[in-house]
Amino acid sequence: MMASLRRSGLLAPSVLTIGALLILPLGLMAYVSTLERGPTGGVIWSQHTTDAYVQFLFERDLTDRLVVNTDYLHIFGRSIVVAAITTAITLIVAFPMALWMAFQPPRRRLLLVFIVTVPFWTNILVRNYAWILLLRNDGVIDWVLGRLGLTGEHINVLYTPLATTIGLTYSFLPYMVLPIYVSLEKLDRRLIEAAFDLGANRWLAFRRVILPLSMPGVVGGAILVFVPGLGAFISPELLGGAKSMMIGSLIQQQFGQSRNWPFGAALSFVLLVLVLLALSAHAARYRREPKP
Amino acid sequence: MRRLAIAIAAAAALSVPGLGVPVSAAEEKELLLFNWSNYMSPDLLKRFEAETGIKVTLDTYDTNESMLAKLQAGGAGYDVVVPTGPTLQQMISDGLVLKVDAGTFSNYKNVKKPFDNPGFDPGRAYSVPYMWGTTGLVYDSAKVAGGKIDDTWKELFEPRPDFVGKIGMLKDMGEVITAAEYYLGLEQCTEKAEDGQKILELLEKQKPAVKVYNAEGTVDRVASGDVTMEHMWNGSFHRAHAKLPTIVYVYPREGLNLWGDNLAVPKGAKHIENAKLFLNFMMDPKNAAEASNFTGYNNAITGAEQYLKEELRNDAAFNTPEAMVSRFRPLQLCSKAALDLRERIWTRLLR
Amino acid sequence: MTDATLTRSFTLRRFELWRFPGTRAVAIAALLYLYVPIVALVILSFSAGDSSLARWQGFSVHWYADVLANSDMLRAIRNSLLVASVATTTGTVIATMAALATSGPRFRLQTGFEAMIGLPLIVPDIVAGIATLLFFVMIGVPLGIVSIMLAHTVFAIPFAYLPIRARLQGLDPALAEAAADLYATPWQGFRRIVLPLIWPGIAAGAMLAFISSLGDVVVSYFVSGPGATTLPVYVFSMVRMGVTPAVNAISTLLMLASIALLTVSYLLGRRFQ
């Protein structure tokens, strides 16, 4: 009884904050998605329509019939792929790094946590610009590689998907490193010692002890990278050449040049539903597995 | 380090605008400007402050559309805002700007025709002109055989092999599609689906030759040689030209966009009289020239020429030759149907 | 074998087996990856050129002088730091409470609650920004710097929550029982036992929340009132006419400030140990 009361007390602030400051506004936005567009942007509060949702999948052809339109699905698909790849690569880089950090002496550990985040006190635009300067032909990396005689011609990295991946992985690295580090750092050394004592080699100790215990961090990091990664558009536009749109730019455009607020709202809700479905599918699977 | 900290603390303490200070019946000596962050000369603002005693505080937005969206959603409180023509037209029809009757201001007589009576604000009932510019075609003459290209949009949309893969486009739906409309001889803001189809095909055919679609960084990518042909504003050209003298600004014969930024007073402004003073101040020739010198864009005030920087006067992109003036096409506000068509073309192009 | 020999061979083994091969190499490579652009960025702040995208054009400190003379920029920096500090503190406290609640026995609606906590991450910035603005205007919340703090607290919560939760998960429940046994009030038990154990999680969460707030553009833009423009909003606005190395200068100064902050807190921490 006391426990559940206390738990409610602990849960209340987040419920109130997110409830009042996000869920209510989102409700307003859901309402907006059912409204008629204003002629110059904004909405007409008195007129309702489902046009916004229809627009996601259909468009009107020359004879004013509804025809399936895959443009938006295509954009959604691409963003999901990019976010997934970014998450995977970030994980591959972050895990060993977090592992190394966790085994450092205690004072150095906190310093490393800090060092990982200091670069993000800088402004995101000039960070991306620095990448442009590094990656462009005749930029720093191109010049160095040329001088060292490693490459014959220009590297041609800027304005390609590779550049986008480099930029996105960069922006999201701390969001993957820190949760994994935090999980691994609490690892009881004695568990590993015990494993070694029992004759395990490094790989077995890793697989049976370290990996399972790092899972909460891995999952947390994956969520912190994948979900915001779906909406990322700055690195794709600056470093990737913007020849193809991401969900983030598409939705932003609806509130900008396209002046179609209801559609922008509708797109966000489609995105929201998709992500919530994915997350709950994962949660259901997690719950069915017995806890370690 | 410590001095820095003190300086920052002092600046912070001194710069808290109107927090909790009650507004008296007479307007406070304050002006809340909502603008791009480096679009107005700080010296000019200091001079305004010295002349009138009114302190100017700047808040910023990054595009006309964000500014419009914020005001449409109710984010008011600014005294002066700087919309481009079509955006101003929308704001007028939405009731988001106040009528100031700039036509009655003392400096109104300095305004050059046709800027004194533009289509988006007849008689300047709501605004005064600030900077204007054109969007043309830029190429590096050192990178093409013969050093010269034809003055037509064809060079951009159906480029020669010299430029393929090294073209930069503005990532602005309006700019790109109007350029296509001019080239194809279609009306600006067309609503017809067949026209849309033609535009889409043209842009899709061009796409493989384009290196990047981005409205920012045009100056640097041209100056560094990353792109050798660019869809570009004339002010950006001027800055890039200083770094790479071989580039040339082309006024395509099918027509090119003429856009104009304006100063207006949004609904909800608290210092309306100060705002009017500011609007009038900006129609003075010396001030307009200072603004041009700072931004590199043209002004709409007669008598400002004598105060302009030499480099600007000598730049054909800035000082348009008489023969080219007829190629200007004022940027228009499109109807909802036309905007829809554009959005579908754009999304299809970049899917 | 004697005790001494056992211990020695034990220590030797531990020393060599702790090192998972390759992790140090990856970590160093990753740190280089993180810092090479930063070095480029800092170097460029001393460039005499007028663009952050142009190559080095001679040494100059005038951008630093420019920043210090630009009251609008300084105000933006102040606003950003203020908002980030308040939002991070509030958000981290709220997130810690939420993490404590969800790491106990699983309760009904827990999945729903966790989805709610993750919601700020899923909603695109622009939708959150405009929705919050519409909402604030509708209920009459005055726009200023406080409105930004409110909006930022919302997304600080999930950024802080996930690392803290990861840290709490798998923490021996016997510890919580011991805490209940040893200390009279739950708060004491928390402060003496649980808090020190989850402290790295809280620190990591706070860091992530802080940098997320510092970097936010869209939400800050829409819910700010006059005079409350934050630094990223100011910088994004420079794009139209060109971003100057002044931004590189600010970024360098902010990094220095963060290092100064770390040094101060480190020294203070040492004093109180």
XYZ file of N, CA, C and O in Angstrom, chain C residues 62-118:
228
model
N 39.791 38.595 -34.321
C 38.727 39.605 -34.303
C 37.340 39.000 -34.137
O 36.422 39.664 -33.684
N 37.197 37.718 -34.480
C 35.883 37.100 -34.281
C 35.541 37.009 -32.797
O 34.388 37.144 -32.407
N 36.559 36.758 -31.986
C 36.304 36.717 -30.546
C 35.887 38.100 -30.056
O 34.972 38.253 -29.254
N 36.568 39.113 -30.558
C 36.215 40.485 -30.188
C 34.790 40.789 -30.649
O 34.001 41.387 -29.928
N 34.461 40.330 -31.853
C 33.117 40.536 -32.397
C 32.059 39.943 -31.488
O 31.037 40.564 -31.217
N 32.301 38.718 -31.063
C 31.324 38.033 -30.207
C 31.101 38.822 -28.927
O 29.974 39.071 -28.511
N 32.201 39.244 -28.313
C 32.074 39.944 -27.034
C 31.431 41.309 -27.200
O 30.896 41.865 -26.244
N 31.479 41.864 -28.411
C 30.885 43.176 -28.628
C 29.436 43.075 -29.079
O 28.714 44.055 -29.117
N 28.999 41.857 -29.416
C 27.665 41.689 -29.966
C 26.683 41.329 -28.854
O 26.622 40.202 -28.411
N 25.916 42.312 -28.423
C 25.049 42.089 -27.267
C 23.958 41.071 -27.580
O 23.517 40.348 -26.698
N 23.509 41.007 -28.849
C 22.482 40.030 -29.189
C 23.026 38.622 -29.045
O 22.367 37.726 -28.522
N 24.248 38.410 -29.486
C 24.861 37.090 -29.376
C 25.058 36.714 -27.920
O 24.786 35.590 -27.503
N 25.549 37.654 -27.137
C 25.791 37.370 -25.723
C 24.492 37.027 -25.017
O 24.439 36.114 -24.186
N 23.436 37.748 -25.382
C 22.151 37.459 -24.769
C 21.690 36.060 -25.150
O 21.181 35.315 -24.313
N 21.928 35.690 -26.399
C 21.532 34.359 -26.846
C 22.285 33.286 -26.071
O 21.708 32.268 -25.670
N 23.569 33.514 -25.842
C 24.366 32.540 -25.089
C 23.818 32.421 -23.674
O 23.620 31.322 -23.147
N 23.585 33.574 -23.067
C 23.060 33.569 -21.706
C 21.750 32.800 -21.642
O 21.531 31.960 -20.768
N 20.856 33.088 -22.594
C 19.562 32.410 -22.607
C 19.723 30.898 -22.729
O 19.081 30.137 -22.016
N 20.596 30.480 -23.657
C 20.795 29.045 -23.853
C 21.286 28.372 -22.583
O 20.786 27.310 -22.203
N 22.284 28.964 -21.945
C 22.856 28.338 -20.753
C 21.838 28.291 -19.619
O 21.710 27.289 -18.919
N 21.089 29.363 -19.494
C 20.074 29.417 -18.446
C 19.018 28.332 -18.655
O 18.697 27.551 -17.757
N 18.501 28.287 -19.863
C 17.460 27.312 -20.175
C 17.979 25.904 -19.977
O 17.332 25.058 -19.347
N 19.176 25.630 -20.502
C 19.725 24.274 -20.407
C 19.926 23.875 -18.946
O 19.610 22.749 -18.559
N 20.442 24.795 -18.142
C 20.683 24.449 -16.732
C 19.380 24.114 -16.025
O 19.271 23.086 -15.349
N 18.392 24.982 -16.172
C 17.132 24.758 -15.467
C 16.435 23.500 -15.971
O 16.010 22.642 -15.194
N 16.347 23.372 -17.283
C 15.649 22.218 -17.852
C 16.347 20.920 -17.472
O 15.700 19.917 -17.163
N 17.674 20.909 -17.504
C 18.415 19.698 -17.172
C 18.203 19.317 -15.714
O 17.936 18.158 -15.402
N 18.323 20.300 -14.827
C 18.158 19.984 -13.409
C 16.767 19.420 -13.151
O 16.622 18.337 -12.576
N 15.756 20.164 -13.581
C 14.385 19.707 -13.344
C 14.139 18.356 -14.006
O 13.624 17.421 -13.386
N 14.535 18.252 -15.281
C 14.280 17.022 -16.010
C 14.983 15.827 -15.387
O 14.418 14.730 -15.315
N 16.216 16.024 -14.921
C 16.956 14.905 -14.343
C 16.321 14.448 -13.040
O 16.218 13.243 -12.774
N 15.894 15.410 -12.233
C 15.239 15.029 -10.974
C 13.979 14.212 -11.270
O 13.762 13.134 -10.713
N 13.164 14.732 -12.188
C 11.925 14.023 -12.532
C 12.236 12.650 -13.107
O 11.593 11.642 -12.780
N 13.268 12.584 -13.954
C 13.613 11.321 -14.590
C 14.116 10.315 -13.563
O 13.819 9.113 -13.653
N 14.884 10.789 -12.579
C 15.381 9.888 -11.549
C 14.217 9.271 -10.786
O 14.176 8.057 -10.553
N 13.260 10.128 -10.446
C 12.091 9.606 -9.725
C 11.366 8.554 -10.564
O 10.999 7.482 -10.075
N 11.216 8.854 -11.842
C 10.510 7.902 -12.715
C 11.281 6.599 -12.829
O 10.698 5.508 -12.789
N 12.608 6.698 -12.939
C 13.411 5.488 -13.084
C 13.334 4.641 -11.826
O 13.282 3.406 -11.888
N 13.325 5.298 -10.667
C 13.198 4.555 -9.415
C 11.881 3.798 -9.383
O 11.814 2.647 -8.956
N 10.845 4.476 -9.860
C 9.528 3.843 -9.823
C 9.451 2.645 -10.755
O 8.869 1.617 -10.417
N 10.047 2.737 -11.929
C 9.893 1.645 -12.888
C 10.874 0.522 -12.656
O 10.766 -0.532 -13.280
N 11.851 0.721 -11.777
C 12.801 -0.374 -11.598
C 12.416 -1.271 -10.445
O 13.108 -2.218 -10.138
N 11.281 -0.956 -9.828
C 10.791 -1.853 -8.790
C 10.017 -2.979 -9.456
O 10.185 -3.248 -10.647
N 9.142 -3.618 -8.700
C 8.316 -4.659 -9.327
C 7.436 -4.042 -10.411
O 6.965 -2.920 -10.278
N 7.283 -4.806 -11.466
C 6.566 -4.279 -12.613
C 5.113 -3.970 -12.261
O 4.444 -4.769 -11.638
N 4.616 -2.823 -12.646
C 3.232 -2.494 -12.335
C 2.418 -2.424 -13.608
O 2.941 -2.285 -14.714
N 1.138 -2.538 -13.431
C 0.208 -2.419 -14.554
C 0.414 -1.046 -15.165
O 0.709 -0.114 -14.479
N 0.243 -0.897 -16.441
C 0.412 0.396 -17.098
C 1.883 0.807 -17.217
O 2.184 1.909 -17.654
N 2.809 -0.077 -16.806
C 4.200 0.337 -16.906
C 4.603 0.565 -18.355
O 5.326 1.515 -18.659
N 4.149 -0.312 -19.252
C 4.503 -0.107 -20.655
C 3.973 1.221 -21.157
O 4.676 1.952 -21.853
N 2.733 1.520 -20.774
C 2.153 2.796 -21.183
C 2.962 3.962 -20.654
O 3.242 4.931 -21.359
N 3.369 3.848 -19.391
C 4.159 4.907 -18.788
C 5.476 5.085 -19.531
O 5.899 6.207 -19.821
N 6.138 3.962 -19.838
C 7.425 4.075 -20.518
C 7.270 4.631 -21.930
O 8.132 5.360 -22.426
N 6.151 4.294 -22.570
C 5.902 4.886 -23.884
C 5.733 6.387 -23.753
O 6.223 7.166 -24.571
N 5.040 6.808 -22.684
C 4.839 8.235 -22.478
C 6.162 8.946 -22.267
O 6.384 10.041 -22.779
N 7.048 8.314 -21.488
C 8.349 8.943 -21.250
C 9.118 9.073 -22.552
O 9.847 10.036 -22.763
N 8.990 8.099 -23.424
C 9.712 8.146 -24.692
C 9.081 9.071 -25.712
O 9.695 9.419 -26.715
